[in-house]
Coordinates of C-alpha atoms in Angstrom, one line a residue:
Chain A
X1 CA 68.7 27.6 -194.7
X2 CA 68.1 29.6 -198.2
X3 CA 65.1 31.8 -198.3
X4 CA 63.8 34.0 -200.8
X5 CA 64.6 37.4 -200.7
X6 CA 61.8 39.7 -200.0
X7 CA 61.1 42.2 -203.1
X8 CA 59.9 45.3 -200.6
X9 CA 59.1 47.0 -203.9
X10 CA 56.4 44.1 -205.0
X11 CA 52.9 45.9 -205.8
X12 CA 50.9 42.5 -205.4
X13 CA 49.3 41.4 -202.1
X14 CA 50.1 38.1 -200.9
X15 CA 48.3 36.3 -198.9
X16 CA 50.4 33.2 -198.1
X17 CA 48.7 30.7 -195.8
X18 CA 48.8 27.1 -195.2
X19 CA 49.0 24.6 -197.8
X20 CA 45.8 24.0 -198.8
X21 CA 44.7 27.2 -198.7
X22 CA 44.7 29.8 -201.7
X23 CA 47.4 31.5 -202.8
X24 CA 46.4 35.3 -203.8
X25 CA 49.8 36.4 -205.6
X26 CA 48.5 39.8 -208.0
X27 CA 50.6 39.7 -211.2
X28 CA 52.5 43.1 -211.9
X29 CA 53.2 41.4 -215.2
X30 CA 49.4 41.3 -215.9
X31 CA 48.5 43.4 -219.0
X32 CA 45.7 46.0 -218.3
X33 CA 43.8 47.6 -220.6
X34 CA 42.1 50.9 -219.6
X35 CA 39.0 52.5 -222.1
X36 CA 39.0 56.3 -222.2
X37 CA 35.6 57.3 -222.7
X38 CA 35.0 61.2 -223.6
X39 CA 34.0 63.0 -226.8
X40 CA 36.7 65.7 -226.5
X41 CA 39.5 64.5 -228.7
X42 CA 42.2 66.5 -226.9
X43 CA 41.1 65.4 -223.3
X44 CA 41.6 62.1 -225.0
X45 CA 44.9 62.4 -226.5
X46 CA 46.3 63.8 -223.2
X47 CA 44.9 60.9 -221.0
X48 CA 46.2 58.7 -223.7
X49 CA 49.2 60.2 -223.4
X50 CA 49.4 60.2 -219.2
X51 CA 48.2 56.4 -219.4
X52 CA 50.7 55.1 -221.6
X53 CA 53.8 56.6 -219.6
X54 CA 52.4 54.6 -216.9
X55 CA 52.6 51.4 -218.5
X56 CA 48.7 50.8 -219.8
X57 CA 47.0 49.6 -222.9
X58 CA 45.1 52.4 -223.8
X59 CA 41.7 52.3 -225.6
X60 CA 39.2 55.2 -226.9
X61 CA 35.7 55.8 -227.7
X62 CA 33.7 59.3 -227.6
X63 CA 30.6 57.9 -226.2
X64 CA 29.1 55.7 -223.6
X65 CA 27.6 53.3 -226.4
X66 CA 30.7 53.5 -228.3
X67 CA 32.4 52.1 -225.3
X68 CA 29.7 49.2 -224.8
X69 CA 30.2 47.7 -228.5
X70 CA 34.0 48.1 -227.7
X71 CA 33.6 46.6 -224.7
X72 CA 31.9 43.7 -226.5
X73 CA 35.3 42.9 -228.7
X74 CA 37.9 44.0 -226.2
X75 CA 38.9 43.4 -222.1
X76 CA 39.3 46.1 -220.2
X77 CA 39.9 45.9 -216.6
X78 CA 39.5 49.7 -216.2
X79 CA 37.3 52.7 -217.8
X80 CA 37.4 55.6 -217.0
X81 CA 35.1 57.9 -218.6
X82 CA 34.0 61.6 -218.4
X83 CA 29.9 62.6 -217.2
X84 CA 28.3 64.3 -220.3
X85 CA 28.7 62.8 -223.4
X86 CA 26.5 62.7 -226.5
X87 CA 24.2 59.4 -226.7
X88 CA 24.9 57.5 -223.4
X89 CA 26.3 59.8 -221.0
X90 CA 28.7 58.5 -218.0
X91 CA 25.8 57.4 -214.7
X92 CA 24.3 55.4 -217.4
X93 CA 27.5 53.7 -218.9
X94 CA 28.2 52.9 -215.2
X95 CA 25.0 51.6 -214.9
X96 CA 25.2 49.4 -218.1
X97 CA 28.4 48.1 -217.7
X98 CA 27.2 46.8 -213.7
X99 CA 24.1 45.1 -215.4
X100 CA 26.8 43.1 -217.6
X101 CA 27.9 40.0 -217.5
X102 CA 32.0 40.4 -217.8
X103 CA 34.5 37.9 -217.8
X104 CA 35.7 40.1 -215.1
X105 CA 35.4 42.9 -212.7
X106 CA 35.4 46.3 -214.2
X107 CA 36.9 49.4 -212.5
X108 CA 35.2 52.1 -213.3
X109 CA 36.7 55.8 -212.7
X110 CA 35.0 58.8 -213.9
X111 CA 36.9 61.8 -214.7
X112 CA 34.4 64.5 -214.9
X113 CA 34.8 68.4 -214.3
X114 CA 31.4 68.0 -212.2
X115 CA 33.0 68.3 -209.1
X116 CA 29.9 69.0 -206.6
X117 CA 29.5 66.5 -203.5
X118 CA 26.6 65.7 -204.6
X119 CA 27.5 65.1 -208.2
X120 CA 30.7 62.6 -206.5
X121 CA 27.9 61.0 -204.3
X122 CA 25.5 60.4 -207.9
X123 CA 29.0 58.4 -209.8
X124 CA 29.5 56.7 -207.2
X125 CA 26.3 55.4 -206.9
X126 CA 26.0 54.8 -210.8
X127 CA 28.4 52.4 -210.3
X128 CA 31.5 54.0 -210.5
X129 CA 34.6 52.7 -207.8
X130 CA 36.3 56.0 -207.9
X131 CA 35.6 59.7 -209.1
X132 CA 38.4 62.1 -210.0
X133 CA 37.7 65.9 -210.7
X134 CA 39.4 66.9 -214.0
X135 CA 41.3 69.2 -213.5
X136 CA 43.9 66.7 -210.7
X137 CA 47.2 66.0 -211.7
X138 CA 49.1 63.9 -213.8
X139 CA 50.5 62.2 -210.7
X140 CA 46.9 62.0 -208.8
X141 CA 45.8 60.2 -211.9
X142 CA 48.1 57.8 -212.3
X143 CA 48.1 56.8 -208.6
X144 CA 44.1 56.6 -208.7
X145 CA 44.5 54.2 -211.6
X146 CA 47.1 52.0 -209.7
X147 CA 44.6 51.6 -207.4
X148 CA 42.1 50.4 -210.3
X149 CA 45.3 48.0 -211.5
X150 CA 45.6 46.3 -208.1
X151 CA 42.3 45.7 -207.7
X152 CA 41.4 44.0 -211.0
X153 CA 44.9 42.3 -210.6
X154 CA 43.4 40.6 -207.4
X155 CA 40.2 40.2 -208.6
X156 CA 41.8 38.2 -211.1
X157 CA 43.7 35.7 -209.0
X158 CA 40.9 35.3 -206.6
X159 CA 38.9 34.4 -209.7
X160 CA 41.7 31.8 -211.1
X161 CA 42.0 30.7 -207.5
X162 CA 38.5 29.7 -207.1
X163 CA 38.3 28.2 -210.7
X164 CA 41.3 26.5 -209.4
X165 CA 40.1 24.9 -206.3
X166 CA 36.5 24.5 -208.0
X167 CA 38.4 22.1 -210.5
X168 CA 40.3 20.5 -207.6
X169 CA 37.0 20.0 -205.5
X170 CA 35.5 17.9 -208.2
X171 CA 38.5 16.0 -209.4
X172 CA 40.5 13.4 -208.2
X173 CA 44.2 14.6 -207.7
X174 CA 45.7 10.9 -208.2
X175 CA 44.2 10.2 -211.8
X176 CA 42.8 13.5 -213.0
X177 CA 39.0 11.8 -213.4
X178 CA 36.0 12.7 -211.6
X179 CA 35.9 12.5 -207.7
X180 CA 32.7 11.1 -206.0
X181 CA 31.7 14.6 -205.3
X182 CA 31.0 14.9 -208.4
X183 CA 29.1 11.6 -209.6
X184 CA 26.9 12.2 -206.5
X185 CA 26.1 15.4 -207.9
X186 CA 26.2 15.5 -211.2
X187 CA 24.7 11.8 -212.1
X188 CA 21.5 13.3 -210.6
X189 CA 21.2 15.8 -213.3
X190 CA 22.2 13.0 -216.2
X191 CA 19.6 11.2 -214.9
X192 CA 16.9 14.0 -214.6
X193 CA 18.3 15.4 -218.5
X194 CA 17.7 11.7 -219.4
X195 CA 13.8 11.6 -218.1
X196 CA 13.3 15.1 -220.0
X197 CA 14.5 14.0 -223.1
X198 CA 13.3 10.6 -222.6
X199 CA 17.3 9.3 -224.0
X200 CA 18.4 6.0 -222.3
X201 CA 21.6 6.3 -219.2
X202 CA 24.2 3.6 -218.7
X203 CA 26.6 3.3 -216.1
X204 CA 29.5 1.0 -215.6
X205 CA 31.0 0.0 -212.3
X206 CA 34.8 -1.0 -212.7
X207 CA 37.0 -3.0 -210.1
X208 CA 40.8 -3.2 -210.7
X209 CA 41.2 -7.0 -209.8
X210 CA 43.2 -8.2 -206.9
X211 CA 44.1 -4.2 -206.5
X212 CA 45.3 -4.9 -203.1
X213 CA 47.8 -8.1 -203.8
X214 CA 49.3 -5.2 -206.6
X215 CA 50.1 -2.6 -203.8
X216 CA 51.1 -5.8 -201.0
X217 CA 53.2 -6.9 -203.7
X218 CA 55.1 -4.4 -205.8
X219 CA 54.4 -1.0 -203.7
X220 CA 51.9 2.1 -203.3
X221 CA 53.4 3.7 -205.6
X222 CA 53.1 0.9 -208.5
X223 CA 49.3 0.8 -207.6
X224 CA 48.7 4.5 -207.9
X225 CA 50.3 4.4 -211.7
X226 CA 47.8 1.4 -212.3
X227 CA 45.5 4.0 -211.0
X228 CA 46.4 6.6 -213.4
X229 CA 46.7 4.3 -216.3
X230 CA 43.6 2.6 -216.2
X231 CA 42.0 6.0 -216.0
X232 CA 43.9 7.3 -219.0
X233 CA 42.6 3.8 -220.9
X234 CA 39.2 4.3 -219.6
X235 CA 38.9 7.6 -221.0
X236 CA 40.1 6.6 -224.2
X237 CA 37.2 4.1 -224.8
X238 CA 34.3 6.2 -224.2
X239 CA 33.3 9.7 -226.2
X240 CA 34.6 12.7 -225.2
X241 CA 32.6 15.3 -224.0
X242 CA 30.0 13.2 -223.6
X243 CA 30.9 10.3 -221.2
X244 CA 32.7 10.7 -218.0
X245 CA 34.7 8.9 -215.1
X246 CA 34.5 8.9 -211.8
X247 CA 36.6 7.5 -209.3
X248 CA 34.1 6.5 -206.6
X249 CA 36.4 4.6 -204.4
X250 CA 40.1 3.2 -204.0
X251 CA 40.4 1.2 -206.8
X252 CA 36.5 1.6 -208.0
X253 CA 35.4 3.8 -210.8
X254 CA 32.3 4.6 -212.6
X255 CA 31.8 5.0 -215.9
X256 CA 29.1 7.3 -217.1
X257 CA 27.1 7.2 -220.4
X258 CA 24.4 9.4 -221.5
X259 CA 22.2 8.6 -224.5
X260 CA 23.6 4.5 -224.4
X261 CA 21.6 1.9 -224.6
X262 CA 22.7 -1.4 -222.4
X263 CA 23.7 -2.5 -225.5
X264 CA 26.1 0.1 -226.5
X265 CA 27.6 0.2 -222.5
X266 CA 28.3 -3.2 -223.3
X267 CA 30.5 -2.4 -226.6
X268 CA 32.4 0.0 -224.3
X269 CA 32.7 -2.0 -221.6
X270 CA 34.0 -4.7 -223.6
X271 CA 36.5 -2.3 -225.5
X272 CA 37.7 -1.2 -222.5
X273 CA 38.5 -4.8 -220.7
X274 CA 40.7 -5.2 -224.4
X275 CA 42.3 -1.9 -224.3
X276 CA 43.2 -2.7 -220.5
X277 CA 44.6 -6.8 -221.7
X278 CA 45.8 -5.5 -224.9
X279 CA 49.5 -4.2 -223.2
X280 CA 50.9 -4.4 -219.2
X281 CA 51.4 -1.5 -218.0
X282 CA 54.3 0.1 -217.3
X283 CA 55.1 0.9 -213.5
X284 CA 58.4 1.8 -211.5
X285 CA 58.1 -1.7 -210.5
X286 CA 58.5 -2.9 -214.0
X287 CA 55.0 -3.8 -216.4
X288 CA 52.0 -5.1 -214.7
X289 CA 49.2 -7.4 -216.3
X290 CA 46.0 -5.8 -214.8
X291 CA 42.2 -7.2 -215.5
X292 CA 38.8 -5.1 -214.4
X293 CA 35.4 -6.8 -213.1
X294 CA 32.5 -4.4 -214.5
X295 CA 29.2 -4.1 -214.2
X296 CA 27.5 -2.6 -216.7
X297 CA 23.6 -1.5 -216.7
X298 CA 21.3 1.1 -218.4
X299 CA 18.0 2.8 -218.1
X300 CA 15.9 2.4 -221.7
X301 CA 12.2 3.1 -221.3
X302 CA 10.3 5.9 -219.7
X303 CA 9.0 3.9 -217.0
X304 CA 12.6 2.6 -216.1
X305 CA 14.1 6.1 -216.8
X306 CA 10.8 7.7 -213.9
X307 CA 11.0 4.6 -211.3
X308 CA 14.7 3.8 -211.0
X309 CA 16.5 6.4 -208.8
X310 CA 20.0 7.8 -208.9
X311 CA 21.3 5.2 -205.9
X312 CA 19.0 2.1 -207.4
X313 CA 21.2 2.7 -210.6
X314 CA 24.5 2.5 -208.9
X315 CA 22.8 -0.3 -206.9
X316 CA 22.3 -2.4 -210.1
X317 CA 25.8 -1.8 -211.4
X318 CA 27.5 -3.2 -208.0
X319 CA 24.9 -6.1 -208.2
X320 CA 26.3 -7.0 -211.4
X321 CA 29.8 -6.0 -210.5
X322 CA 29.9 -8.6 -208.0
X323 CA 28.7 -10.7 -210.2
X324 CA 31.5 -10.6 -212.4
X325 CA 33.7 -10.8 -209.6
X326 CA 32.0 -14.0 -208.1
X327 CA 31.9 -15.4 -211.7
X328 CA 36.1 -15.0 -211.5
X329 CA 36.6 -11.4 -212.5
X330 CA 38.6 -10.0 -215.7
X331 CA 34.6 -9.7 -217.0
X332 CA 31.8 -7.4 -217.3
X333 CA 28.3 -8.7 -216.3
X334 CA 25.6 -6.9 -218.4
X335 CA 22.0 -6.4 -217.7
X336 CA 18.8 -4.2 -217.1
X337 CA 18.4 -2.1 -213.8
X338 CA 15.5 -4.9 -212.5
X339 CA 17.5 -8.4 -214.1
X340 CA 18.3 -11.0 -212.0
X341 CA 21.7 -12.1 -212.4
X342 CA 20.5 -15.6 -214.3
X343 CA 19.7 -13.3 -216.7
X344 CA 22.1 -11.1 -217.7
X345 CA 25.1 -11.3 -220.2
X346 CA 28.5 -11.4 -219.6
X347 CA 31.3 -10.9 -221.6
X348 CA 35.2 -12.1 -220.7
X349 CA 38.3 -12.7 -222.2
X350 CA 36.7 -12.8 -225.5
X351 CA 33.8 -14.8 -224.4
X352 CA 30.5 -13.4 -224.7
X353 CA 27.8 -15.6 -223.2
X354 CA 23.9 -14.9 -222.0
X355 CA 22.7 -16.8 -219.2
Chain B
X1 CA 42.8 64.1 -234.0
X2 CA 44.7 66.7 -236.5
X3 CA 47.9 66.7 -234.5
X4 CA 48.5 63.1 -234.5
X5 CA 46.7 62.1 -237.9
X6 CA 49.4 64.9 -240.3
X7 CA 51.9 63.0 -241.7
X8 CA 55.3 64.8 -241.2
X9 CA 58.1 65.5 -243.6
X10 CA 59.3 62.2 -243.8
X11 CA 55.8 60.3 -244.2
X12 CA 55.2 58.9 -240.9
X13 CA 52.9 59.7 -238.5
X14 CA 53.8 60.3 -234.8
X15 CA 52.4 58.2 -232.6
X16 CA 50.9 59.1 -228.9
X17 CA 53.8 58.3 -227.0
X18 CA 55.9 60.4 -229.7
X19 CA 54.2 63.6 -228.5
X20 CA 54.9 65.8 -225.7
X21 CA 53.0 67.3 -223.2
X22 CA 53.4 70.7 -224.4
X23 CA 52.5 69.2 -228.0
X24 CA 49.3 68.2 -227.2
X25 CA 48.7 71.2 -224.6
X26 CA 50.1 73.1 -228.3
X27 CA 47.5 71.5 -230.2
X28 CA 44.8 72.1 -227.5
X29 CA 46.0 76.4 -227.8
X30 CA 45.9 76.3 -231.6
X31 CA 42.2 74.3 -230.9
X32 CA 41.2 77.4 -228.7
X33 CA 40.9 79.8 -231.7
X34 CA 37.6 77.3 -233.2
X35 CA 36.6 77.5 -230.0
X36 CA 36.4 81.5 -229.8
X37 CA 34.8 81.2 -233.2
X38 CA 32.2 78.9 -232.0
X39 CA 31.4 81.2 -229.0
X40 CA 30.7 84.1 -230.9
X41 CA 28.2 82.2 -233.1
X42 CA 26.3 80.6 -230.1
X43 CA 26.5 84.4 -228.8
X44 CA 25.2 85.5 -232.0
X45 CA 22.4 83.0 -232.0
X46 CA 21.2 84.9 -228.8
X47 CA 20.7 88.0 -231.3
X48 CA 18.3 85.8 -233.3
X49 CA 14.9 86.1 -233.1
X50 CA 14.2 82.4 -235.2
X51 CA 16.3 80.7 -232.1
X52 CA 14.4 80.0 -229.5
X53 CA 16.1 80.2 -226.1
X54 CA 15.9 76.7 -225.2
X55 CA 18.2 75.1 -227.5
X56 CA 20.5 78.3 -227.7
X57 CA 21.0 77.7 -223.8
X58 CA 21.6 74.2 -223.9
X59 CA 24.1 74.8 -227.1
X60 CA 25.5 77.3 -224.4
X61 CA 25.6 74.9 -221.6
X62 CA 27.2 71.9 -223.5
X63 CA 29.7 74.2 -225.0
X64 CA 30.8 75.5 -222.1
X65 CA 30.6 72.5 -219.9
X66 CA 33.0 70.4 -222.2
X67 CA 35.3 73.7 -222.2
X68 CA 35.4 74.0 -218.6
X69 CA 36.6 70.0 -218.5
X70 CA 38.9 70.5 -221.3
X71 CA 40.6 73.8 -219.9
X72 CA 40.7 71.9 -216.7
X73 CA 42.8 69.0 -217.9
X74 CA 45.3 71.0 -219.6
X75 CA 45.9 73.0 -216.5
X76 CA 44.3 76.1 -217.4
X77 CA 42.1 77.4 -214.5
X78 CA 41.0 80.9 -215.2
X79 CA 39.8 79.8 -218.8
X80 CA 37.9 76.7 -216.4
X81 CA 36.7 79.1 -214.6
X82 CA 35.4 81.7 -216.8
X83 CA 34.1 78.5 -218.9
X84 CA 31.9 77.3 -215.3
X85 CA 30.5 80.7 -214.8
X86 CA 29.1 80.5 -218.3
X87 CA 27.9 76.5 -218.0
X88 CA 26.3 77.9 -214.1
X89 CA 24.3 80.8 -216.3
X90 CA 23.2 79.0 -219.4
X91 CA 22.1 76.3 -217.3
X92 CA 20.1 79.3 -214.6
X93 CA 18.8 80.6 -217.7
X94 CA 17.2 77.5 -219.3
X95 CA 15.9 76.4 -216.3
X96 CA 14.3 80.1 -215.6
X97 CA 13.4 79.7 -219.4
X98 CA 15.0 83.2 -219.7
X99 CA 14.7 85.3 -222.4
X100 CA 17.7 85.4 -224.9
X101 CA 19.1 88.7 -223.8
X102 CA 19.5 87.5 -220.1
X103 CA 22.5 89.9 -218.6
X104 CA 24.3 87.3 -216.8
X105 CA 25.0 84.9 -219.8
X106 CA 25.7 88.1 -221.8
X107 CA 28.1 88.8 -218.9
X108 CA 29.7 85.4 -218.8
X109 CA 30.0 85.0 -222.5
X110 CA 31.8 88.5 -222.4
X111 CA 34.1 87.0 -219.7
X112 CA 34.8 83.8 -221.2
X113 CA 35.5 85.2 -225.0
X114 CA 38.1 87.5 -223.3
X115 CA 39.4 84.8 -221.5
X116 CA 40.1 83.0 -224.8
X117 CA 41.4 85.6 -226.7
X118 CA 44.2 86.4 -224.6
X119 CA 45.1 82.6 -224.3
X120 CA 44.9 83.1 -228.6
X121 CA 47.0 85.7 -228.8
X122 CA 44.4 87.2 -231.1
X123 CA 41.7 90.4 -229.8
X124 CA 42.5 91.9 -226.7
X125 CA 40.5 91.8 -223.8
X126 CA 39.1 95.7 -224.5
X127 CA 38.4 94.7 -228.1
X128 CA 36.9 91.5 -227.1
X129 CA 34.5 93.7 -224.4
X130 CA 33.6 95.9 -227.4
X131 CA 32.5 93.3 -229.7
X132 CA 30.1 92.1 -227.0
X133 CA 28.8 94.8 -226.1
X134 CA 25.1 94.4 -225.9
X135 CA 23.4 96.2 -229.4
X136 CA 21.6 98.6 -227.9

């Protein structure tokens, strides 16, 4: 059995656990960028000097608000900065820099000849992760700062991690569309965003038709690239940015569609039951013809957009969903939250009828 | 940053990593002789009766202060430490609000000057004690 060799000299953490877990891995190759911050030129040149042999990007400014409007243009994962400066000195560059909003955790070190307890006690609680008395060697520095590097290195994965599995918690991993974790929460808010604004909401409920004689009949693995395609179609049809796809259920999705009129759901319902019957699609099974039964409704006035709540909506849209489907699918049935079905309108295989 | 910002013989300009330790503790010695100069006009200012003690103190303080961490980084603990006894009784003084001929900053600027002129090469430390010698 092969197995990777083990790098003993690897700076990173790991943290390997099962296989839905995260995966913490630091990355040595990970550029970091430190920000000298002291007005004495020469104290400057020589940390420059120190940080570079170690392997840092290396940035200067001689005062704390120097440092904030560079700060503003440029990433730095560490800064380390001396006590008295003119302007902003270093406690209240600390200070500022923990009232920021960064794209990511700074390390702050101060390098300072204040070397008092309580002086270390008064950085520390300015904000600063570590305080180093000038003064400590070149090798003391440079291991202080490897500290800062591995830090803001795992602060970094964690971060990607959890933007990672925040993506993955609202998507679904078989078509890359919305999951129903998602429409539950975030049609809510459309519809709440809609009532403020007073903009009409239309949803579309889509069936892929005789899903299940596609997976008895030519495999799983044929129905999940129907799956995927239709999604890919789907998406294609509506506005980016704008609309959005869920997949609600095995082979059910919802379609999403702020500021549209019943009207204009309809258009994209329609354009999507073409771009789905314009070309089979290709599977490992060889090309399949697929149809979708929709149901297609929308919210219009205030007093629809006020009365009608998030689960009446979706309601409505099955309502008419089976309705298409009882009518003989491939077929969207379109009509107002509070329509019976006698009088909605339904458009199929290039019919368009009102009943 | 003189040191890094004269072009050399052949036009270019060295770069950080192009310099050594001992160039930029070189450029920190040759640095030393402005400071001495300084000193001696902040200890002049003491002499002055349009300064007021106040600002000639804090002058004091901040000059020594960023001494004290510049010696400090470029391993140079005596002038650090004559540089801290200085900051300690400029600081004492403006806080007592002391008048400008206080003994101990007299004493520590006396110190420290010496301290920096044998690091110059220039004045000797007997010389140095002579020049500070309180006027009367």
């Amino acid at each position: 059995m092969h197995s990777e060799p083990v790098n003993s000299t690897s700076p990173g953490p790991r943290i390997d656990m099962h296989e839905t877990s995260i995966v913490l891995l630091a990355d040595p190759a990970l550029p970091c960028n430190v920000l000298i911050v002291d007005d004495d030129p020469h104290v400057v040149l020589r940390i420059t000097r120190l940080l570079k042999s170690g392997g840092y990007e290396v940035y200067s400014a001689g005062t704390g608000e120097e440092a904030l409007r560079l700060l503003d243009s440029t990433v730095c994962q560490i800064v380390l900065t001396d006590w008295h400066m003119p302007d902003m000195d270093g406690l209240a560059l600390c200070r500022n820099l923990r009232l920021r909003q960064a794209d990511g955790y700074v390390y702050i070190l101060m390098l300072t000849v204040r070397d008092s307890t309580s002086d270390i006690l008064a950085g520390l609680a300015a904000g600063a992760d570590d305080y180093v008395i000038k003064g400590a060697t070149s090798e003391e520095i440079l291991a202080r700062l490897e500290v800062g590097r591995r830090t803001t290195n795992l602060e970094r994965s964690l971060r990607r991690s959890n933007e990672e599995n925040r993506r993955m918690s609202i998507t679904d991993a078989l078509t890359g569309v919305h999951n129903r974790r998602f429409l539950m929460k975030y049609l809510p808010r459309e519809l709440e965003r809609s009532r403020r604004y007073n903009h009409p909401l239309a949803v579309i409920t889509c069936d892929l038709d005789n899903f299940k004689r596609i997976n008895d009949g030519f495999g799983h693995e044929a129905g999940d690239e129907i799956l995927q395609a239709f999604a890919t179609r789907a998406g294609d049809c509506i506005r980016q940015g704008i609309d959005w796809i869920a997949r609600s259920g095995g082979e059910e999705f919802i379609i999403v569609l702020p500021e549209t009129s019943l009207q204009g759901a309809s258009h994209a319902a329609q354009r999507l039951r073409e771009a789905l019957a314009a070309h089979p699609i290709s599977t490992s099974s060889g090309p399949l013809v697929v149809t979708v039964s929709m149901g297609v409704t929308a919210l219009e006035t205030a007093q629809e957009l006020s009365a009608v709540s998030v689960s009446e909506l979706l309601r409505a849209a099955d309502r008419y969903l089976f309705t298409s489907k009882h009518l003989g699918r491939d077929r969207a049935t379109v009509a107002a939250v509070g329509c019976t079905a006698t009088l909605s309108e339904e458009h199929s295989g290039g019919r368009r009828a009102t009943h | 940053m003189p040191l890094i910002e004269q072009p050399q013989a052949g036009g270019a300009k060295p770069t950080v990593q192009d310099l050594t330790y001992e160039d930029v503790r070189q450029s920190f010695l040759i640095r030393l002789h402005g400071e001495q100069s300084q000193l001696l006009v902040l200890s002049d200012s003491l002499g002055s009766a349009e300064v007021a003690p106040a600002s000639a103190f804090g002058d004091l303080e901040g000059f020594a202060h960023r001494l004290r961490g510049a010696a400090a980084v470029f391993d140079f603990p005596e002038l650090r430490d004559a540089a801290k006894v200085l900051e300690i009784a400029a600081s004492a003084a403006l806080v007592e609000q002391a008048p400008l001929n206080e003994p101990r900053v007299r004493t520590a600027i006396g110190s420290l000057v010496t301290r920096l002129s044998w690091l110059t090469g220039g004045t000797s430390p007997a010389d140095a004690a002579v020049l500070l010698a309180p006027a009367n």
